[in-house]
XYZ file of C-alpha atoms in Angstrom:
414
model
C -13.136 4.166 14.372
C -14.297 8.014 14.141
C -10.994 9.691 11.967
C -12.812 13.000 12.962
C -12.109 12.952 16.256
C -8.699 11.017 16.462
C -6.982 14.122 16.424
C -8.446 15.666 19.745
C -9.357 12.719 21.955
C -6.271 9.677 20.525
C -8.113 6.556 20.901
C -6.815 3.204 20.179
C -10.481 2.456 18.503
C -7.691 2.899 16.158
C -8.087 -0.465 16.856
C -11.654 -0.464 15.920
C -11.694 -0.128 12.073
C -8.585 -1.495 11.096
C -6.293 -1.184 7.321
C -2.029 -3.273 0.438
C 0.249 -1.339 -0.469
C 1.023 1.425 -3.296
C 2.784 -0.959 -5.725
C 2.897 -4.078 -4.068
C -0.496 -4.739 -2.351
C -3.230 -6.777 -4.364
C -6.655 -5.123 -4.528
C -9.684 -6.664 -4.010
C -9.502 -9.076 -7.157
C -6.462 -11.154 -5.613
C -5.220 -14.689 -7.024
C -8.540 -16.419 -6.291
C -11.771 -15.807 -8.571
C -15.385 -15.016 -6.531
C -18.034 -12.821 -6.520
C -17.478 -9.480 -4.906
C -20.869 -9.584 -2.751
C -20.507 -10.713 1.042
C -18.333 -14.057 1.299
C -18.914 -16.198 4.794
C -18.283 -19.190 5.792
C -20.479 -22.794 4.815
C -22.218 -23.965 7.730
C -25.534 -24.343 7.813
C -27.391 -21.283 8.801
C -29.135 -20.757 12.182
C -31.056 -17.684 13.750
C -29.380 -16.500 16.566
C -32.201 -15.634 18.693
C -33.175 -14.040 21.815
C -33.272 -16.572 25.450
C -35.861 -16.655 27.710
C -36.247 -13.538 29.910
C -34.632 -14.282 33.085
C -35.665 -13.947 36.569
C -33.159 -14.095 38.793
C -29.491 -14.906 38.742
C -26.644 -14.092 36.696
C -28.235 -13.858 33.288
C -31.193 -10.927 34.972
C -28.108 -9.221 35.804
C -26.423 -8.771 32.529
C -29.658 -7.926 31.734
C -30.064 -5.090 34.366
C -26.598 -4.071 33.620
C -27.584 -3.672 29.904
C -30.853 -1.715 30.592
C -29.278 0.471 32.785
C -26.632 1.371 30.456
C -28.668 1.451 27.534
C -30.977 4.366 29.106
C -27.610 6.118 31.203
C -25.853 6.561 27.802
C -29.039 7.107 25.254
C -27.788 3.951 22.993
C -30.843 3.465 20.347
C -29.651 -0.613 20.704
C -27.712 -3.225 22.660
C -27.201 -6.689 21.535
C -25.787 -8.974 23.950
C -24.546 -12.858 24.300
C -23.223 -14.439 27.348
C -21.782 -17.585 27.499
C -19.964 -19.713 30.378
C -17.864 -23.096 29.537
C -19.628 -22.648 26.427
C -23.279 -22.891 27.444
C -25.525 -19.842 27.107
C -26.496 -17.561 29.848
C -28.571 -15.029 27.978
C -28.827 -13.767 24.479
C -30.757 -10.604 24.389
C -31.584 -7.097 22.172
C -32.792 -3.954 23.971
C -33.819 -1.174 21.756
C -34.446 -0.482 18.178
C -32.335 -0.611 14.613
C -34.692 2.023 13.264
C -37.492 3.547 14.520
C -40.254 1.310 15.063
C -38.114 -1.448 13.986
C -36.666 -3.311 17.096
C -33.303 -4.783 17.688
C -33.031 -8.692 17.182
C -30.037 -11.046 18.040
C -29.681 -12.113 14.532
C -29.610 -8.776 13.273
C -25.827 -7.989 11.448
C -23.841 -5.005 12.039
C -19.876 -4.428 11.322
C -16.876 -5.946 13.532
C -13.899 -4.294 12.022
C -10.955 -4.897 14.165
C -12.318 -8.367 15.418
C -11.287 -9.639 11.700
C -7.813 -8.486 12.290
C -7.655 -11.083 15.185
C -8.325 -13.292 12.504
C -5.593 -12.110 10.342
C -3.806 -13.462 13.438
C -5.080 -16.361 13.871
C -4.119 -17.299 10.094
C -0.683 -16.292 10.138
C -0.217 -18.409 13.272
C -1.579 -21.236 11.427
C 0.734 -20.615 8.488
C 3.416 -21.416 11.013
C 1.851 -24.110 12.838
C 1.644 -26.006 9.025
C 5.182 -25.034 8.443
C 4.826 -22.716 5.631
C 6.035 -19.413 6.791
C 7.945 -17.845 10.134
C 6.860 -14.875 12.212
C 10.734 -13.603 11.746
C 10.904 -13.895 8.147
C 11.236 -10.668 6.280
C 8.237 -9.491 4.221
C 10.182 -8.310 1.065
C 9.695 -12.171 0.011
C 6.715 -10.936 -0.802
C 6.043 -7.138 -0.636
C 9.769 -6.444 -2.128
C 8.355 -2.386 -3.069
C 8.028 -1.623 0.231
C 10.379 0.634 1.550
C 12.780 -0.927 3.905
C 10.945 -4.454 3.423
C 13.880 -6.656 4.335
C 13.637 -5.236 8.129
C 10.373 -5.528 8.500
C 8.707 -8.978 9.443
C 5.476 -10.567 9.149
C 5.533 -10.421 13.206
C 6.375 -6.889 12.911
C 3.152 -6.230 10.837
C 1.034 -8.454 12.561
C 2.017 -6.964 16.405
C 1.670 -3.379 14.731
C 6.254 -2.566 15.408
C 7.124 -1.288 11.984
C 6.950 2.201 13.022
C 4.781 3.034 10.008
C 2.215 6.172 10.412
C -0.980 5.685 11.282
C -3.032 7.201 8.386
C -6.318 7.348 10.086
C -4.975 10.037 12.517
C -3.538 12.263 9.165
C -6.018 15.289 9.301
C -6.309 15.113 5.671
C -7.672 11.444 5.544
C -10.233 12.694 8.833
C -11.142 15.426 6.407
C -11.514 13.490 3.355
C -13.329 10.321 5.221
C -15.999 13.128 6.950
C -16.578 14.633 3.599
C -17.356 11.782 1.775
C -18.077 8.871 4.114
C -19.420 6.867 0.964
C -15.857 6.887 -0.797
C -14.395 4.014 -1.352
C -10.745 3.791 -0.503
C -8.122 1.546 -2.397
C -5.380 -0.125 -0.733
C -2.986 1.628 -2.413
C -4.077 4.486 -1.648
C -4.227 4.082 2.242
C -0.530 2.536 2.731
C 1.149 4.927 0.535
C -0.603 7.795 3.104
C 1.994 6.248 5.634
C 4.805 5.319 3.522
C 5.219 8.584 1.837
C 5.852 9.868 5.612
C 8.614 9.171 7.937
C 8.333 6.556 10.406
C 7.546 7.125 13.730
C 10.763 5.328 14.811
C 12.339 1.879 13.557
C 11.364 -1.274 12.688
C 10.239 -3.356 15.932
C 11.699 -0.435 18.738
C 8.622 0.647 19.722
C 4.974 -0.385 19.553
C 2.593 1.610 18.071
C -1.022 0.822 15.953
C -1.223 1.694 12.662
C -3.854 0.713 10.780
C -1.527 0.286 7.940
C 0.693 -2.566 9.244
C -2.724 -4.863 8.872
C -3.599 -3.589 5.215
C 0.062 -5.189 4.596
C -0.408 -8.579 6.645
C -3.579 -8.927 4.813
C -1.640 -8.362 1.047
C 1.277 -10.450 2.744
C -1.019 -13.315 3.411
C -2.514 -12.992 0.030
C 0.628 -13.771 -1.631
C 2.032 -16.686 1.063
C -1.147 -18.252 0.491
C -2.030 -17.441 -3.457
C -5.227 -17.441 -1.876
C -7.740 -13.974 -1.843
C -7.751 -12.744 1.782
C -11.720 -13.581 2.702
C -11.321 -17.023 1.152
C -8.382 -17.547 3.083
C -9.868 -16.629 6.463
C -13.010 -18.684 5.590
C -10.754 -21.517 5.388
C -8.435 -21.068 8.362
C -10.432 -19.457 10.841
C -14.158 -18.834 9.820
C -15.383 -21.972 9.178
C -13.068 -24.446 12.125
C -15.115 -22.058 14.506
C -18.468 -22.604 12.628
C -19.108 -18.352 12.366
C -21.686 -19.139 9.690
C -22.971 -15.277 9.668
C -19.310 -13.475 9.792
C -18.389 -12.670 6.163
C -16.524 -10.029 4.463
C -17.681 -7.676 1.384
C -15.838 -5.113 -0.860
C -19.345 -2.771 -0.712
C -20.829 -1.533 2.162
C -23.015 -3.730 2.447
C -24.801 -5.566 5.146
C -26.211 -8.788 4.954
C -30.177 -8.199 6.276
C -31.550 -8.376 9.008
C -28.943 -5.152 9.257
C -28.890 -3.206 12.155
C -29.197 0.314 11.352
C -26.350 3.024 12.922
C -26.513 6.210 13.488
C -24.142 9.376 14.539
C -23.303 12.991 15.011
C -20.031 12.935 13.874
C -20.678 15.217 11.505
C -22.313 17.569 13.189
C -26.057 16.328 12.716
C -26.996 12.789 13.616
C -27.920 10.863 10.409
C -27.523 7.805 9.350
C -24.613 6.044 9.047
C -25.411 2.571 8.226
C -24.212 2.293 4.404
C -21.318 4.558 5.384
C -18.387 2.769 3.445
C -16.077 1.042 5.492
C -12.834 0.323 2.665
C -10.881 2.298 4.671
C -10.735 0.691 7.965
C -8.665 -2.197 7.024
C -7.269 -4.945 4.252
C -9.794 -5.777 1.795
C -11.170 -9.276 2.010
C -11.264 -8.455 5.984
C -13.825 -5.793 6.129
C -16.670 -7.943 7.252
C -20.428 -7.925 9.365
C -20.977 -10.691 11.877
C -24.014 -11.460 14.379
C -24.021 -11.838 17.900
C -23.699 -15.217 18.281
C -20.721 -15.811 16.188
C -19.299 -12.793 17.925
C -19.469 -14.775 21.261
C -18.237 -17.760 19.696
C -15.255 -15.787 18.621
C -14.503 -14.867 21.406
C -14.452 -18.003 22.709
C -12.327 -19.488 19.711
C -9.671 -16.763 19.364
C -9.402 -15.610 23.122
C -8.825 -19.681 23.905
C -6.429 -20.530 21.273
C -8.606 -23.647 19.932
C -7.447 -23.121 16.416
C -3.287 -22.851 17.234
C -0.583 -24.901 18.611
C 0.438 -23.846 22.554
C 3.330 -22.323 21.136
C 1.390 -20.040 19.180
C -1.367 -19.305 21.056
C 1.741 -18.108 23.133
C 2.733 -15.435 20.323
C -1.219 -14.850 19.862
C -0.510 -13.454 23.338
C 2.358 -11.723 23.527
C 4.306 -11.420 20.227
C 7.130 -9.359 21.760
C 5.213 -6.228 22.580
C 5.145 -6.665 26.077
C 8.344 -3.777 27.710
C 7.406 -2.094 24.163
C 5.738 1.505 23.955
C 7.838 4.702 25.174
C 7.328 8.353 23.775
C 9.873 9.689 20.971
C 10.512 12.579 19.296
C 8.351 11.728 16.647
C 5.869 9.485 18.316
C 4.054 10.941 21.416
C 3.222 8.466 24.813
C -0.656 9.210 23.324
C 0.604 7.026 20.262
C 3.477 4.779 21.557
C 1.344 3.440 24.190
C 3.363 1.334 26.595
C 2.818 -2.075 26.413
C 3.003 -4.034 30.255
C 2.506 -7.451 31.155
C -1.318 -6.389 32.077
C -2.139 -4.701 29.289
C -0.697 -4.734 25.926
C -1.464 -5.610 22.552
C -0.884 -8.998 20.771
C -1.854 -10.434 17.329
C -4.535 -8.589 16.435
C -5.982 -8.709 20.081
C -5.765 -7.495 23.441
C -4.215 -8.729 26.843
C -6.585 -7.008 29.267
C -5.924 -8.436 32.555
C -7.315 -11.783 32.937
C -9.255 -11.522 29.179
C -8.474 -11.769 25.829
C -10.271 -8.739 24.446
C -11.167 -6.554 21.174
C -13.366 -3.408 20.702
C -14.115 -2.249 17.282
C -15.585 1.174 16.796
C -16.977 2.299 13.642
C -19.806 5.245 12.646
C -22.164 4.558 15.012
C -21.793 1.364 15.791
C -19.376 -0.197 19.006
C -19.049 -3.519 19.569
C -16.552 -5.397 22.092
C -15.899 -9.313 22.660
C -14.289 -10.297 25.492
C -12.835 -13.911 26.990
C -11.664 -15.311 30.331
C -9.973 -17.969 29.224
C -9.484 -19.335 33.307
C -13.239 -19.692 33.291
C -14.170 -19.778 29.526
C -16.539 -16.827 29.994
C -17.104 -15.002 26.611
C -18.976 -11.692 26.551
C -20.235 -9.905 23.150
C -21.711 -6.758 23.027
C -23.056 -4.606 20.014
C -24.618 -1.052 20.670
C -25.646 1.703 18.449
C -25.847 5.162 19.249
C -28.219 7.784 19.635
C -28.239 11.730 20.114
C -26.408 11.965 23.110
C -24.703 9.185 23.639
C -21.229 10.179 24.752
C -18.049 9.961 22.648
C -16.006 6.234 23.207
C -16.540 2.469 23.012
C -19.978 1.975 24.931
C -20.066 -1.846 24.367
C -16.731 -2.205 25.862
C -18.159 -0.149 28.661
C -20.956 -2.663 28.939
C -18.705 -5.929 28.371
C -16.276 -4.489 31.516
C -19.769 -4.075 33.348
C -20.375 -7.718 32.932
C -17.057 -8.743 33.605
C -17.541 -6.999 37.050
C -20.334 -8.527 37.659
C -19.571 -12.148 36.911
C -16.326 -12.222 37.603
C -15.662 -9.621 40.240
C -12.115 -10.312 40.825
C -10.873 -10.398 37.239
C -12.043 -6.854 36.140
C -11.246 -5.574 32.256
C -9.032 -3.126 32.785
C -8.661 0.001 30.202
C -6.042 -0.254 27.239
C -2.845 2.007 27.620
């Protein structure tokens, strides 16, 4: 997400670039011992690559849909999957990653929030093996934080505690536009919303704080014993075979890397290498490819990895009826949560679909499942001079949906 502009135009691409605590997180050398380059998971690699240009039917218009938006919005790139019941209907890349350099389906580029629906997904599994409970209080195992025995892991994980969001702190959208290359401890990022008062009390209200996930993802360190990118490797990275999603504590992106760039500062520039420690837990700040982004859609919007039960609380873990302005927390921030659209474990309930939309420095990207019809959409754009402020690959992935599936649109979040 784009701190800079938070302030003026509240987006909840707060869930886009989601963030262990002042005394009580881990950093990024947890319990387990690794290297600290890019960590994925160990199937056997395979090019995602571009299908056949279509002629007619449903895959030429995703295609349209894509060219059209790619020229109406000036995106430099979109990178696109489409699959029904599983099977492929196109794979495609419109555009260039840097001048002269085009756009490829295997190129990598970074899915922030996405991995927070993994965080999820792991906790649920946790429960499913009988090792932990949604309602059990985190100062088990984060016993500094303030007020730790009325906070749970479902708290965290459904974003309830009340905690401030620090992205939207105009010192943090100062600091983060003045040095976009600084690289932010967890530490440092909690105790920016600890040291202030909640927005209102443990699991009364509902809104995101990027926070809340830097916390799950120390929490689940310490359940587990287990560093937080091995952990997801194990749980969820590797059962749904996303050989080319992988974390890293550097900015960097596994190559072929698709290049970003954005005005945010006030001249467009590059923003590739931009560091993204800030956006949430380390261990979880991680680059994918297309392909695995449409099979996670697939895996997490379906449930394939959790019991019924859970897939139930993947879905609504009590936020639904949640999400009324305070005092302290305006309807901009407590966004009310309804049966149609609201906000589960690290995903969304958009209608019909299962949903996420990460936005980070450039780069959008959106992944999007109709679990009725297993349709998955993935989307990745980048942006160019005048593309226009907001999540263009959701734009493009609620395009599809319309077109496809006509009476199941994506509606908007909040």
């Amino acid at each position: 997400m784009n701190p800079a502009r938070t302030a003026s135009r509240p987006r909840l691409a707060a869930l886009t670039a989601l963030l262990a605590l002042t005394a009580l997180v881990p950093t990024a050398n947890g319990p387990a011992t690794a290297a600290t380059g890019p960590t994925g998971g160990d199937a056997p690699h395979r090019p995602c690559v571009a299908s056949k240009v279509p002629g007619r039917g449903p895959a030429r218009e995703v295609l349209r849909i894509a060219e059209r938006a790619k020229a109406e919005l000036d995106l430099t790139s979109v990178i696109l999957r489409v699959t029904d019941g599983g099977r492929e209907v196109v794979t495609t890349a419109l555009g260039e990653s840097m001048t002269g350099v085009p756009a490829d389906p295997a190129m990598h580029f970074r899915n922030g929030n996405i991995a927070i629906s993994y965080m999820g997904a792991a906790l649920l599994r946790l429960v499913d093996q009988g090792r932990v409970r949604l309602d059990d209080p985190v100062s088990r195992w984060l016993p500094e934080l303030k007020d730790a025995d009325r906070i749970t892991l479902r708290m965290l994980a459904a974003s309830t505690t009340g905690l401030v969001d620090y992205v939207r702190l105009p010192a943090f959208q100062q600091a983060v536009v003045a040095n976009p290359f600084r690289q932010w401890t967890a530490r440092e990022l909690v105790a920016l919303s600890t040291e202030r008062e909640r927005w209102y009390e443990p699991g009364t209200n509902w809104s995101y704080s990027h926070a809340n996930f830097v916390l799950l993802g120390a929490a689940l360190e310490k359940i587990t014993g287990t560093r937080l990118d091995v952990l997801l490797r194990r749980q969820v990275l590797k059962p749904l075979g996303l050989s080319e999603t992988r974390n890293s504590f550097t900015p960097e992106i596994p190559e072929p890397a698709l290049h970003a760039y954005t005005a945010d500062r006030g001249t467009y520039e590059e923003s590739t290498f931009w560091n993204p420690s800030w956006t949430t837990a380390p261990g979880a700040v991680e680059t994918t490819d297309i392909c695995d982004l449409a099979r996670s859609a697939a895996g997490i919007g379906s449930g394939e990895l959790l019991s019924p039960a859970s897939y139930r609380e993947l879905l609504d873990p009590g936020t639904v009826g949640l999400g009324h302005a305070t005092e302290k927390c305006p309807a901009t921030v407590c966004l009310a949560q309804t049966e149609r659209t609201h906000y589960g474990f690290g995903v969304l309930v958009l209608g019909d679909w299962i949903a996420q939309h990460p936005l980070f420095f450039g780069y959008s990207a959106s992944q999007a499942y109709l679990p009725s019809r297993g349709l998955a959409i993935a989307v990745s754009t980048t942006q160019g001079r005048g593309t226009p402020a907001g999540h263009t690959a959701h734009l493009i992935a609620q395009r599809i949906a319309a077109a496809l599936e006509p009476g199941r649109p994506i509606p908007d979040f909040g």
